[in-house]
Amino acid sequence: MPELPEIEHLRRSLEPFLVGAAVIGVRLHRADIAHRLGGPARRRILARELLAGSTISSLLRHGKNLAIVSDEQSGICVHLGMSGQLRFVPAGQKLAPSDHVHCVWRIAGPRDTGRLVFRDPRRFGGIWTFSSLEELQQNRWQALGPDAMSISAAALGSKLSKVKRPIKAALLEQSFLAGVGNIYADEALFAAGIHPISWAREIPGQAIGRLAGAIRKVMRQAVEAGGSTIRSYVDGNGQGGEYAAAHKVYGRAGQPCVVCGRTLEHGRIAQRTTVFCATCQRQYGYVR
DNA sequence: CCGGACTCCTGTGCGC
DNA sequence: TGCGCACAGGAGTCCG
C-alpha cells in the first residue's frame, strides 16, 4: 500500500469532489470486503451504512486509514492494503474497464457528479462502517500509535525506550507509530543516519531527535510530491505520485549511496526487504 | 506478554 | 514465447 503520504495525498485529492456531496446510491460487489466496526457482525451491511442517502461532511485520516464521514458523523473507514485504489470518476468519463472493483458509490457533488470507485486486486484492504466517530475511534483508530506526520522527538523517545526490537521493526508497527511502511521506514532511517538493525532502546536521544525530524520531513515531502507510485498507487484522480524518483535507498540495493558512493546493502528485517548504507547509517546497540 | 513467523490474495518480472 | 518461482507498498493471528 500506500503508506501515510499516499493516503494523505489521496484524501486531499478527493476532498473537492466529496465534501458537501450527496451519496445517491452504492453498489457493493463483494460483500466480504465490507465490515462493521460496531453492532452485529453477521448481519448484512446495508446501503445506508455505506453512506447511501447521506451527505459527506469531511474526510479524515489517521496513519494509513481514511475515513469518509457524513453530516451525521457516521461513515466508512477505508484501508487500501497493498493494492487498493479509491478514485473519483466524473459522469460521462468512461472508467477504463477493470476487474477487482468491489464497491461503487454514485455521487452528486459540489463540483461534479460521478462515481467513487474502490478497487483492490489483492484484497488486503477493505471498508469498515461506523455509526459514530466514537465507534471509529474506539474500535479502530485507538489501537494505532500517534500519526507519523506529527510525531515529536519526546513521544518517539519515550515509546522507543521500551522496545526490544530493531528500530526498523518498531517503525513498521502501526500500534507503535501510525502511517510508516516499508518505503518510508527505510527512507527516514537513511535521512537520520541510523542503521535499520539498531536496537531500538539503545538509540541515544540526539539520534532519536534526528529520526523524529526525518520521519516528519520525509512524510511532508512525499505528500507534496503526490506519494510514491511503485506499481499500483494512484490518487483520487487516477494520477500516480512522483516521490519514487526521490527515494535514496528504497529500491536501490546494489546502487551507489547518493551521499558517499558506497554500494547500498540489503537485508531482511521483520520479514521485509531493507536497504541501507553501511557507511552513512550508524548501528547502535547489539543485536543477539 | 512479547516478538517472530505465517497467512491472506493477485500481479509482475525474472531466469531458464 | 511460455512456465514456474520469488517477491511486492500491509497487517491480523497464532505460537513458542
Coordinates of C-alpha atoms (C1' of nucleotides) in Angstrom, one line a residue:
Chain A
M1 CA 0.0 0.0 0.0
P2 CA 0.0 3.1 0.0
E3 CA 1.6 4.4 3.2
L4 CA 0.7 7.6 5.0
P5 CA 1.8 10.1 2.3
E6 CA -0.2 8.3 -0.3
I7 CA -3.3 8.3 1.9
E8 CA -2.9 11.9 2.8
H9 CA -2.5 12.9 -0.8
L10 CA -5.5 10.7 -1.7
R11 CA -7.5 12.5 1.0
R12 CA -6.6 15.9 -0.4
S13 CA -7.3 14.9 -4.0
L14 CA -10.8 13.5 -3.1
E15 CA -11.9 16.4 -0.8
P16 CA -13.1 18.8 -3.5
F17 CA -15.3 16.1 -5.1
L18 CA -16.7 14.6 -1.9
V19 CA -17.1 17.2 0.9
G20 CA -20.6 18.6 0.6
A21 CA -21.6 15.8 -1.8
A22 CA -24.7 13.7 -1.6
V23 CA -24.4 10.0 -1.9
I24 CA -27.1 8.9 -4.3
G25 CA -26.5 5.2 -4.0
V26 CA -24.0 2.4 -3.6
R27 CA -23.2 -1.0 -5.1
L28 CA -21.2 -3.4 -3.1
H29 CA -20.0 -6.1 -5.5
R30 CA -18.0 -8.1 -2.9
A31 CA -19.7 -8.3 0.5
D32 CA -16.6 -9.8 2.2
I33 CA -14.5 -6.6 1.8
A34 CA -17.0 -4.6 4.0
H35 CA -17.1 -4.9 7.8
R36 CA -19.0 -3.3 10.6
L37 CA -17.0 -1.7 13.4
G38 CA -19.8 -1.8 16.0
G39 CA -23.0 -3.8 16.3
P40 CA -23.9 -7.3 15.0
A41 CA -21.1 -8.7 12.9
R42 CA -23.1 -11.3 11.0
R43 CA -26.0 -9.1 9.6
R44 CA -25.5 -8.0 6.0
I45 CA -24.1 -4.5 5.6
L46 CA -26.9 -2.1 4.4
A47 CA -26.5 0.5 1.7
R48 CA -27.2 3.3 4.2
E49 CA -24.3 2.1 6.4
L50 CA -22.1 2.6 3.3
L51 CA -23.3 6.2 3.2
A52 CA -26.2 5.9 0.7
G53 CA -28.6 8.7 1.3
S54 CA -26.1 10.7 3.3
T55 CA -24.2 13.9 2.7
I56 CA -20.5 13.8 3.2
S57 CA -19.1 16.4 5.6
S58 CA -15.4 15.5 5.9
L59 CA -12.5 13.2 5.1
L60 CA -10.3 12.3 8.0
R61 CA -7.0 10.3 8.1
H62 CA -5.1 8.6 10.8
G63 CA -2.0 6.7 9.7
K64 CA -2.9 4.7 6.6
N65 CA -6.7 4.9 7.4
L66 CA -9.0 7.2 5.5
A67 CA -12.5 7.9 6.9
I68 CA -15.3 9.4 4.9
V69 CA -17.7 11.0 7.4
S70 CA -21.3 12.0 6.9
D71 CA -23.0 15.1 8.4
E72 CA -24.5 12.7 11.0
Q73 CA -21.0 11.6 12.0
S74 CA -21.5 8.0 10.6
G75 CA -19.5 6.7 7.7
I76 CA -16.8 4.4 6.4
C77 CA -13.1 3.8 7.1
V78 CA -11.2 2.7 4.1
H79 CA -7.8 0.8 4.2
L80 CA -6.1 0.3 0.9
G81 CA -3.9 -2.7 2.0
M82 CA -1.2 -3.4 -0.6
S83 CA -3.1 -2.8 -3.9
G84 CA -6.2 -0.7 -3.1
Q85 CA -7.4 2.3 -5.1
L86 CA -10.1 4.9 -4.4
R87 CA -10.9 7.1 -7.4
F88 CA -13.5 9.7 -8.4
V89 CA -14.7 9.2 -12.0
P90 CA -16.7 12.2 -13.2
A91 CA -20.0 11.4 -15.0
G92 CA -19.5 11.0 -18.7
Q93 CA -15.9 9.9 -18.3
K94 CA -15.5 6.2 -19.1
L95 CA -13.8 4.2 -16.5
A96 CA -11.2 2.0 -18.1
P97 CA -12.5 -1.5 -18.0
S98 CA -11.0 -3.1 -14.9
D99 CA -11.6 -6.0 -12.7
H100 CA -11.5 -6.2 -8.9
V101 CA -13.9 -3.3 -8.5
H102 CA -15.5 -4.1 -5.2
C103 CA -17.7 -1.0 -4.4
V104 CA -19.0 1.9 -6.3
W105 CA -20.8 5.0 -5.0
R106 CA -22.9 7.4 -7.1
I107 CA -22.0 10.9 -6.0
A108 CA -23.7 14.3 -6.6
G109 CA -21.0 16.7 -5.5
P110 CA -20.5 20.4 -5.4
R111 CA -18.0 20.2 -8.3
D112 CA -19.0 17.1 -10.2
T113 CA -21.5 14.3 -10.4
G114 CA -19.8 11.0 -10.8
R115 CA -18.8 7.8 -9.2
L116 CA -16.4 6.9 -6.4
V117 CA -14.8 3.6 -7.1
F118 CA -13.0 1.2 -4.7
R119 CA -10.9 -1.5 -6.3
D120 CA -8.4 -3.8 -4.7
P121 CA -6.9 -6.8 -6.6
R122 CA -5.2 -8.4 -3.7
R123 CA -8.0 -7.7 -1.2
F124 CA -5.7 -6.9 1.7
G125 CA -7.6 -3.7 2.1
G126 CA -11.3 -3.2 3.0
I127 CA -14.1 -1.0 4.2
W128 CA -15.2 -0.6 7.9
T129 CA -18.5 1.1 8.6
F130 CA -19.1 3.1 11.8
S131 CA -22.2 4.7 13.2
S132 CA -20.3 7.5 15.2
L133 CA -16.9 9.0 15.5
E134 CA -16.6 7.4 18.9
E135 CA -17.2 4.0 17.4
L136 CA -14.5 4.7 14.8
Q137 CA -12.1 5.8 17.5
Q138 CA -12.7 3.1 20.0
N139 CA -12.9 0.2 17.6
R140 CA -10.2 1.0 15.2
W141 CA -8.1 4.2 15.5
Q142 CA -7.5 3.9 19.2
A143 CA -5.3 0.9 18.6
L144 CA -3.0 2.9 16.4
G145 CA 0.0 4.8 17.6
P146 CA 0.5 8.6 17.1
D147 CA 0.3 9.8 13.5
A148 CA 3.8 9.8 11.9
M149 CA 3.2 13.1 10.2
S150 CA 3.4 15.0 13.5
I151 CA 5.5 12.7 15.7
S152 CA 7.6 14.5 18.3
A153 CA 11.0 13.5 19.5
A154 CA 9.8 13.3 23.0
A155 CA 6.9 10.9 22.1
L156 CA 9.1 8.8 19.9
G157 CA 11.8 8.6 22.5
S158 CA 9.5 7.5 25.4
K159 CA 8.0 4.8 23.2
L160 CA 11.3 3.5 21.9
S161 CA 12.8 3.1 25.3
K162 CA 10.5 0.1 25.9
V163 CA 11.1 -1.7 22.6
K164 CA 13.3 -4.8 22.4
R165 CA 13.5 -5.0 18.6
P166 CA 15.4 -3.4 15.8
I167 CA 14.3 0.1 15.1
K168 CA 13.1 -0.8 11.6
A169 CA 10.7 -3.4 13.1
A170 CA 9.3 -0.8 15.5
L171 CA 8.7 1.8 12.8
L172 CA 6.6 -0.7 10.8
E173 CA 4.4 -1.5 13.8
Q174 CA 1.2 0.5 13.4
S175 CA 0.3 0.3 17.1
F176 CA 3.7 1.9 17.7
L177 CA 3.6 4.7 15.1
A178 CA 0.8 5.0 12.6
G179 CA 1.5 5.6 8.9
V180 CA 5.0 4.3 8.3
G181 CA 5.5 1.4 5.9
N182 CA 8.5 -0.3 4.3
I183 CA 9.4 2.6 1.9
Y184 CA 9.3 5.4 4.4
A185 CA 10.9 3.4 7.2
D186 CA 14.0 2.9 5.1
E187 CA 14.0 6.5 3.8
A188 CA 13.6 8.0 7.2
L189 CA 16.3 5.8 8.8
F190 CA 18.7 6.8 6.0
A191 CA 17.9 10.5 6.4
A192 CA 18.5 10.2 10.2
G193 CA 21.8 8.2 9.7
I194 CA 20.6 5.3 11.8
H195 CA 21.2 1.7 10.7
P196 CA 17.9 -0.2 10.5
I197 CA 19.1 -3.1 12.7
S198 CA 20.0 -0.7 15.6
W199 CA 18.4 -1.9 18.8
A200 CA 15.6 0.5 19.4
R201 CA 16.2 1.3 23.1
E202 CA 19.9 1.8 22.6
I203 CA 19.5 4.7 20.3
P204 CA 20.6 7.9 22.0
G205 CA 18.4 10.9 22.4
Q206 CA 20.1 13.0 19.9
A207 CA 19.7 10.4 17.2
I208 CA 16.0 9.9 18.2
G209 CA 15.6 13.7 17.7
R210 CA 17.0 13.4 14.2
L211 CA 14.8 10.4 13.5
A212 CA 11.6 12.1 14.5
G213 CA 12.5 15.1 12.3
A214 CA 13.4 12.8 9.4
I215 CA 10.1 11.0 9.6
R216 CA 8.1 14.3 9.6
K217 CA 10.2 15.7 6.8
V218 CA 10.1 12.6 4.6
M219 CA 6.3 12.4 5.1
R220 CA 5.8 16.0 4.3
Q221 CA 7.9 15.9 1.1
A222 CA 6.3 12.7 -0.1
V223 CA 2.8 14.2 0.4
E224 CA 3.8 17.2 -1.6
A225 CA 5.2 15.0 -4.4
G226 CA 1.9 13.1 -4.5
G227 CA 3.3 10.0 -2.9
S228 CA 5.4 7.1 -4.3
T229 CA 4.0 5.1 -7.2
I230 CA 5.8 1.7 -7.3
R231 CA 3.1 -0.3 -9.1
S232 CA -0.5 0.5 -8.5
Y233 CA -0.9 3.6 -6.3
V234 CA -3.0 6.3 -7.8
D235 CA -4.7 9.3 -6.2
G236 CA -8.4 10.2 -6.4
N237 CA -8.0 11.5 -10.0
G238 CA -6.2 8.3 -11.1
Q239 CA -2.8 10.1 -11.1
G240 CA 0.4 8.4 -9.9
G241 CA 2.9 10.2 -7.5
E242 CA 6.4 11.4 -8.2
Y243 CA 8.2 10.7 -4.9
A244 CA 9.7 7.4 -6.0
A245 CA 12.2 9.4 -8.0
A246 CA 13.4 10.9 -4.7
H247 CA 14.0 7.6 -3.0
K248 CA 17.5 7.5 -1.7
V249 CA 17.6 3.8 -0.5
Y250 CA 14.2 2.0 -1.1
G251 CA 14.5 0.0 -4.3
R252 CA 18.2 1.0 -4.8
A253 CA 20.0 -2.0 -3.3
G254 CA 23.3 -2.6 -5.2
Q255 CA 23.4 1.0 -6.4
P256 CA 25.7 3.7 -5.0
C257 CA 24.7 5.7 -2.0
V258 CA 23.8 9.2 -3.1
V259 CA 25.9 10.7 -0.2
C260 CA 29.1 8.6 0.0
G261 CA 29.0 6.4 -3.1
R262 CA 29.3 3.1 -1.3
T263 CA 27.2 0.3 -2.7
L264 CA 23.9 0.1 -0.8
E265 CA 23.3 -3.1 1.0
H266 CA 20.1 -5.0 1.6
G267 CA 18.8 -7.5 4.2
R268 CA 15.6 -8.7 5.7
I269 CA 14.2 -7.2 8.9
A270 CA 10.7 -8.1 10.2
Q271 CA 10.1 -10.1 7.0
R272 CA 10.6 -7.0 4.9
T273 CA 13.4 -6.2 2.5
T274 CA 15.5 -3.4 4.0
V275 CA 18.0 -1.2 2.1
F276 CA 20.7 0.9 3.8
C277 CA 24.1 2.4 3.6
A278 CA 26.6 0.8 6.0
T279 CA 28.7 3.9 6.0
C280 CA 26.1 6.7 6.4
Q281 CA 23.9 4.8 8.8
R282 CA 25.3 4.1 12.3
Q283 CA 24.4 1.0 14.2
Y284 CA 23.5 1.5 17.8
G285 CA 23.4 -1.3 20.4
Y286 CA 23.8 -5.0 19.9
V287 CA 21.6 -7.5 18.2
R288 CA 21.7 -11.0 19.5
Chain B
dC1 C1' 3.1 -10.7 27.5
dC2 C1' 6.2 -10.2 23.7
dG3 C1' 8.3 -10.9 19.4
dG4 C1' 8.8 -13.6 15.2
dA5 C1' 6.7 -16.4 11.6
dC6 C1' 2.9 -17.5 8.8
dT7 C1' -1.1 -16.3 6.3
dC8 C1' -4.4 -14.0 3.4
dC9 C1' -4.6 -12.6 -2.2
dT10 C1' -3.3 -11.3 -7.2
dG11 C1' 0.0 -9.4 -10.4
dT12 C1' 4.6 -8.8 -12.3
dG13 C1' 9.1 -9.7 -13.6
dC14 C1' 12.9 -12.6 -13.8
dG15 C1' 15.6 -16.8 -15.1
dC16 C1' 15.5 -20.9 -17.7
Chain C
dT1 C1' 7.1 -17.2 -26.2
dG2 C1' 6.0 -20.0 -22.1
dC3 C1' 6.4 -21.6 -17.4
dG4 C1' 7.4 -21.6 -12.6
dC5 C1' 9.0 -19.2 -8.9
dA6 C1' 10.1 -15.3 -5.9
dC7 C1' 8.6 -11.2 -4.5
dA8 C1' 5.6 -7.0 -3.8
dG9 C1' 3.8 -0.7 -0.7
dG10 C1' 0.0 -4.4 4.8
dA11 C1' -1.4 -6.4 9.0
dG12 C1' -4.2 -10.0 11.7
dT13 C1' -3.4 -14.2 14.1
dC14 C1' -1.1 -17.9 16.1
dC15 C1' 2.6 -20.0 18.5
dG16 C1' 6.8 -20.5 21.2

